[in-house]
mmCIF file of C-alpha atoms in Angstrom:
data_model
loop_
_atom_site.group_PDB
_atom_site.id
_atom_site.type_symbol
_atom_site.label_atom_id
_atom_site.label_comp_id
_atom_site.label_asym_id
_atom_site.label_seq_id
_atom_site.Cartn_x
_atom_site.Cartn_y
_atom_site.Cartn_z
ATOM 1 C CA VAL A 129 -150.095 15.487 161.875
ATOM 2 C CA GLY A 130 -148.411 15.270 158.361
ATOM 3 C CA GLY A 131 -146.652 13.734 156.086
ATOM 4 C CA LEU A 132 -143.876 15.526 154.443
ATOM 5 C CA GLY A 133 -144.716 18.387 152.029
ATOM 6 C CA ALA A 134 -148.677 18.145 153.032
ATOM 7 C CA GLY A 135 -148.731 21.660 153.668
ATOM 8 C CA LYS A 136 -148.967 22.139 156.878
ATOM 9 C CA THR A 137 -146.491 25.030 157.059
ATOM 10 C CA ASN A 138 -148.652 26.823 154.353
ATOM 11 C CA PHE A 139 -151.806 26.084 156.612
ATOM 12 C CA MET A 140 -150.780 27.620 159.130
ATOM 13 C CA THR A 141 -149.417 30.888 157.302
ATOM 14 C CA LEU A 142 -152.995 30.967 155.983
ATOM 15 C CA ASP A 143 -154.824 30.338 159.279
ATOM 16 C CA THR A 144 -152.660 32.977 160.527
ATOM 17 C CA VAL A 145 -153.369 35.588 158.262
ATOM 18 C CA ARG A 146 -157.382 34.381 158.550
ATOM 19 C CA LEU A 147 -156.922 34.816 162.343
ATOM 20 C CA VAL A 148 -155.212 38.305 162.103
ATOM 21 C CA GLN A 149 -158.127 39.910 159.133
ATOM 22 C CA GLU A 150 -161.062 38.153 159.449
ATOM 23 C CA GLU A 151 -160.852 37.628 163.742
ATOM 24 C CA ASN A 152 -158.683 40.522 164.773
ATOM 25 C CA MET A 153 -156.586 38.215 166.839
ATOM 26 C CA LYS A 154 -153.362 38.122 168.643
ATOM 27 C CA ILE A 155 -150.816 34.809 167.188
ATOM 28 C CA GLY A 156 -147.793 33.902 168.375
ATOM 29 C CA ILE A 157 -145.642 31.219 166.146
ATOM 30 C CA VAL A 158 -142.613 28.936 166.929
ATOM 31 C CA VAL A 159 -140.132 27.675 165.203
ATOM 32 C CA GLU A 160 -137.045 26.154 165.515
ATOM 33 C CA LYS A 161 -133.985 29.191 163.468
ATOM 34 C CA VAL A 162 -133.268 32.316 163.402
ATOM 35 C CA SER A 163 -133.546 32.108 160.032
ATOM 36 C CA GLN A 164 -136.119 30.757 160.152
ATOM 37 C CA VAL A 165 -138.189 33.466 162.298
ATOM 38 C CA LEU A 166 -136.994 36.273 159.914
ATOM 39 C CA GLU A 167 -138.233 34.059 156.996
ATOM 40 C CA LYS A 168 -141.315 33.761 158.540
ATOM 41 C CA VAL A 169 -141.521 37.504 159.242
ATOM 42 C CA ALA A 170 -141.738 38.152 155.779
ATOM 43 C CA GLU A 171 -143.293 35.679 154.689
ATOM 44 C CA LEU A 172 -146.178 37.597 156.882
ATOM 45 C CA THR A 173 -145.201 40.860 155.961
ATOM 46 C CA ALA A 174 -145.803 40.170 152.071
ATOM 47 C CA TYR A 175 -149.339 39.050 153.225
ATOM 48 C CA GLY A 176 -149.610 42.483 154.767
ATOM 49 C CA ILE A 177 -150.064 41.381 158.553
ATOM 50 C CA LYS A 178 -147.797 43.519 161.211
ATOM 51 C CA ALA A 179 -144.951 41.047 162.526
ATOM 52 C CA ALA A 180 -142.252 41.303 164.628
ATOM 53 C CA PRO A 181 -139.599 38.707 164.999
ATOM 54 C CA VAL A 182 -138.650 37.895 169.155
ATOM 55 C CA ILE A 183 -135.249 37.162 169.306
ATOM 56 C CA GLY A 184 -132.666 36.354 171.339
ATOM 57 C CA ARG A 185 -129.520 39.106 172.035
ATOM 58 C CA LYS A 186 -126.920 36.381 170.702
ATOM 59 C CA ARG A 187 -127.468 38.318 167.470
ATOM 60 C CA GLY A 188 -123.753 38.385 166.052
ATOM 61 C CA LYS A 189 -124.688 35.205 165.925
ATOM 62 C CA TYR A 190 -127.444 35.391 163.983
ATOM 63 C CA LEU A 191 -126.475 37.870 161.752
ATOM 64 C CA ARG A 192 -123.777 35.732 159.999
ATOM 65 C CA GLU A 193 -126.170 32.558 160.484
ATOM 66 C CA TYR A 194 -128.812 34.220 158.226
ATOM 67 C CA LEU A 195 -125.677 35.629 155.417
ATOM 68 C CA GLU A 196 -124.834 32.214 155.742
ATOM 69 C CA MET A 197 -128.216 31.159 154.691
ATOM 70 C CA ARG A 198 -128.371 33.892 151.947
ATOM 71 C CA ARG A 199 -125.244 33.126 150.286
ATOM 72 C CA LYS A 200 -125.914 29.445 150.000
ATOM 73 C CA ARG A 201 -128.472 30.455 148.126
ATOM 74 C CA GLY A 202 -127.293 32.325 145.529
ATOM 75 C CA SER A 203 -128.560 35.568 146.827
ATOM 76 C CA LEU A 204 -126.194 38.437 146.108
ATOM 77 C CA LEU A 205 -126.809 41.769 148.051
ATOM 78 C CA ASP A 206 -127.201 44.125 144.951
ATOM 79 C CA GLU A 207 -130.218 41.885 144.758
ATOM 80 C CA TRP A 208 -131.970 41.893 148.572
ATOM 81 C CA GLY A 209 -135.155 43.901 149.360
ATOM 82 C CA MET A 210 -136.215 45.526 151.894
ATOM 83 C CA VAL A 211 -137.151 42.309 153.613
ATOM 84 C CA GLU A 212 -133.532 41.246 153.335
ATOM 85 C CA GLN A 213 -133.107 44.683 154.463
ATOM 86 C CA GLN A 214 -134.792 44.531 157.427
ATOM 87 C CA ALA A 215 -133.542 41.392 158.581
ATOM 88 C CA VAL A 216 -130.208 42.229 158.798
ATOM 89 C CA ALA A 217 -131.123 45.900 160.700
ATOM 90 C CA TYR A 218 -133.184 43.008 163.421
ATOM 91 C CA LEU A 219 -130.030 41.084 163.428
ATOM 92 C CA SER A 220 -127.430 44.428 163.669
ATOM 93 C CA GLY A 221 -128.607 47.087 165.678
ATOM 94 C CA GLN A 222 -126.548 48.495 167.351
ATOM 95 C CA CYS A 223 -126.326 50.138 170.943
ATOM 96 C CA PHE A 224 -126.381 54.412 171.661
ATOM 97 C CA LEU A 225 -124.414 53.492 174.741
ATOM 98 C CA ARG A 226 -122.000 51.776 173.193
ATOM 99 C CA ALA A 227 -121.258 53.484 170.025
ATOM 100 C CA GLU A 228 -120.949 56.811 171.702
ATOM 101 C CA ALA A 229 -118.047 55.523 174.089
ATOM 102 C CA GLY A 230 -116.735 53.810 170.851
ATOM 103 C CA ASP A 231 -116.972 50.034 171.982
ATOM 104 C CA HIS A 232 -117.271 48.597 168.995
ATOM 105 C CA ASP A 233 -115.803 45.180 169.815
ATOM 106 C CA GLY A 234 -118.876 43.234 168.769
ATOM 107 C CA MET A 235 -119.776 41.834 172.801
ATOM 108 C CA GLU A 236 -122.825 39.782 173.250
ATOM 109 C CA SER A 237 -123.175 42.170 176.764
ATOM 110 C CA TYR A 238 -125.469 45.729 176.703
ATOM 111 C CA PRO A 239 -125.329 47.973 179.212
ATOM 112 C CA CYS A 240 -128.280 49.447 179.542
ATOM 113 C CA ASN A 241 -129.728 46.996 182.506
ATOM 114 C CA HIS A 242 -126.941 47.582 184.264
ATOM 115 C CA LEU A 243 -126.439 50.780 185.005
ATOM 116 C CA THR A 244 -125.607 52.851 188.312
ATOM 117 C CA GLN A 245 -124.462 55.376 190.194
ATOM 118 C CA GLY A 246 -124.076 54.736 193.863
ATOM 119 C CA LYS A 247 -126.237 52.424 194.675
ATOM 120 C CA THR A 248 -129.771 53.839 193.046
ATOM 121 C CA SER A 249 -129.781 51.405 189.139
ATOM 122 C CA TYR A 250 -130.951 53.106 185.759
ATOM 123 C CA LEU A 251 -132.609 52.527 182.460
ATOM 124 C CA CYS A 252 -130.659 54.050 179.329
ATOM 125 C CA GLN A 253 -132.142 56.859 178.471
ATOM 126 C CA TYR A 254 -131.905 55.663 174.627
ATOM 127 C CA GLY A 255 -134.017 52.547 175.433
ATOM 128 C CA ASP A 256 -136.840 53.983 173.454
ATOM 129 C CA LYS A 257 -135.084 54.609 170.515
ATOM 130 C CA CYS A 258 -132.233 51.978 169.979
ATOM 131 C CA GLY A 259 -131.422 50.075 167.541
ATOM 132 C CA PHE A 260 -131.064 46.787 169.756
ATOM 133 C CA TYR A 261 -134.456 47.148 170.159
ATOM 134 C CA ALA A 262 -135.999 47.658 167.123
ATOM 135 C CA ASN A 263 -137.718 44.259 167.278
ATOM 136 C CA VAL A 264 -139.047 44.638 170.429
ATOM 137 C CA ARG A 265 -140.733 48.272 170.024
ATOM 138 C CA ASP A 266 -142.161 46.330 166.350
ATOM 139 C CA MET A 267 -143.707 43.968 168.553
ATOM 140 C CA ILE A 268 -145.489 46.188 170.473
ATOM 141 C CA ASN A 269 -147.796 47.013 167.392
ATOM 142 C CA ALA A 270 -147.487 43.676 165.516
ATOM 143 C CA ASP A 271 -150.507 41.559 165.281
ATOM 144 C CA VAL A 272 -148.147 38.319 165.332
ATOM 145 C CA TRP A 273 -144.982 37.516 167.185
ATOM 146 C CA VAL A 274 -142.667 35.178 165.228
ATOM 147 C CA THR A 275 -140.049 33.143 167.892
ATOM 148 C CA THR A 276 -137.712 30.271 168.397
ATOM 149 C CA GLY A 277 -138.114 27.734 171.192
ATOM 150 C CA ALA A 278 -134.844 28.959 172.988
ATOM 151 C CA ALA A 279 -136.304 32.350 172.917
ATOM 152 C CA VAL A 280 -139.168 31.752 174.772
ATOM 153 C CA LEU A 281 -137.736 29.760 177.459
ATOM 154 C CA LYS A 282 -134.926 32.120 178.026
ATOM 155 C CA SER A 283 -135.468 35.734 176.600
ATOM 156 C CA ARG A 284 -137.447 38.445 179.259
ATOM 157 C CA LEU A 285 -138.869 41.337 177.383
ATOM 158 C CA PRO A 286 -136.749 44.471 178.521
ATOM 159 C CA LYS A 287 -137.471 46.670 181.837
ATOM 160 C CA HIS A 288 -137.603 49.930 179.170
ATOM 161 C CA PHE A 289 -141.205 48.102 177.594
ATOM 162 C CA ASP A 290 -142.091 46.181 179.729
ATOM 163 C CA PRO A 291 -142.047 47.037 183.790
ATOM 164 C CA LEU A 292 -142.143 43.424 185.359
ATOM 165 C CA GLU A 293 -139.667 41.600 182.512
ATOM 166 C CA ARG A 294 -141.887 38.772 181.449
ATOM 167 C CA PRO A 295 -140.582 35.952 180.181
ATOM 168 C CA VAL A 296 -141.093 35.706 176.745
ATOM 169 C CA TYR A 297 -143.677 32.808 177.155
ATOM 170 C CA GLU A 298 -145.306 34.889 180.114
ATOM 171 C CA ALA A 299 -146.028 37.500 178.122
ATOM 172 C CA MET A 300 -147.280 35.456 174.858
ATOM 173 C CA TYR A 301 -149.753 33.575 177.834
ATOM 174 C CA ASP A 302 -151.032 37.347 178.501
ATOM 175 C CA LEU A 303 -150.828 39.132 175.340
ATOM 176 C CA LEU A 304 -151.300 37.185 172.627
ATOM 177 C CA ASP A 305 -154.880 35.145 171.550
ATOM 178 C CA VAL A 306 -152.965 32.091 169.246
ATOM 179 C CA ILE A 307 -150.015 30.086 170.522
#
């Protein structure tokens, strides 16, 4: 508890760095917006922490919001570094199956968990390499997961990475030390 500008966010960041570096803990951070998720991941990465964003499926919407936020700050594309490029990569990962099929219409659905032949269901064979799941691959080795409250409650880990398809809140409870 503290007033505006009291340093709560800075304390949270520095304590996260301490817990990861000194106590070897896995941490979960929940923020309000996806743009804040990406900023926090960039900030922790600058401290040498392996951080991964945990974001939902509405990537097109989040990409537009992120680009608009950067534009409002006067950030030109030719000034962008690896941090901004990684944020855009997380938000614009391409589904291999849709790319192979020439399906680039910007729909928010992905076929990876809905492949069937007859009555048999299959997982996409590209799930472990797909651009759409880049953030999930990064979560596996990350020291810090950064997410939004909506993603914690509404998102699940994909079957490619978690056979239980746990909701994010359950995975955080099971796999992280501090949230």
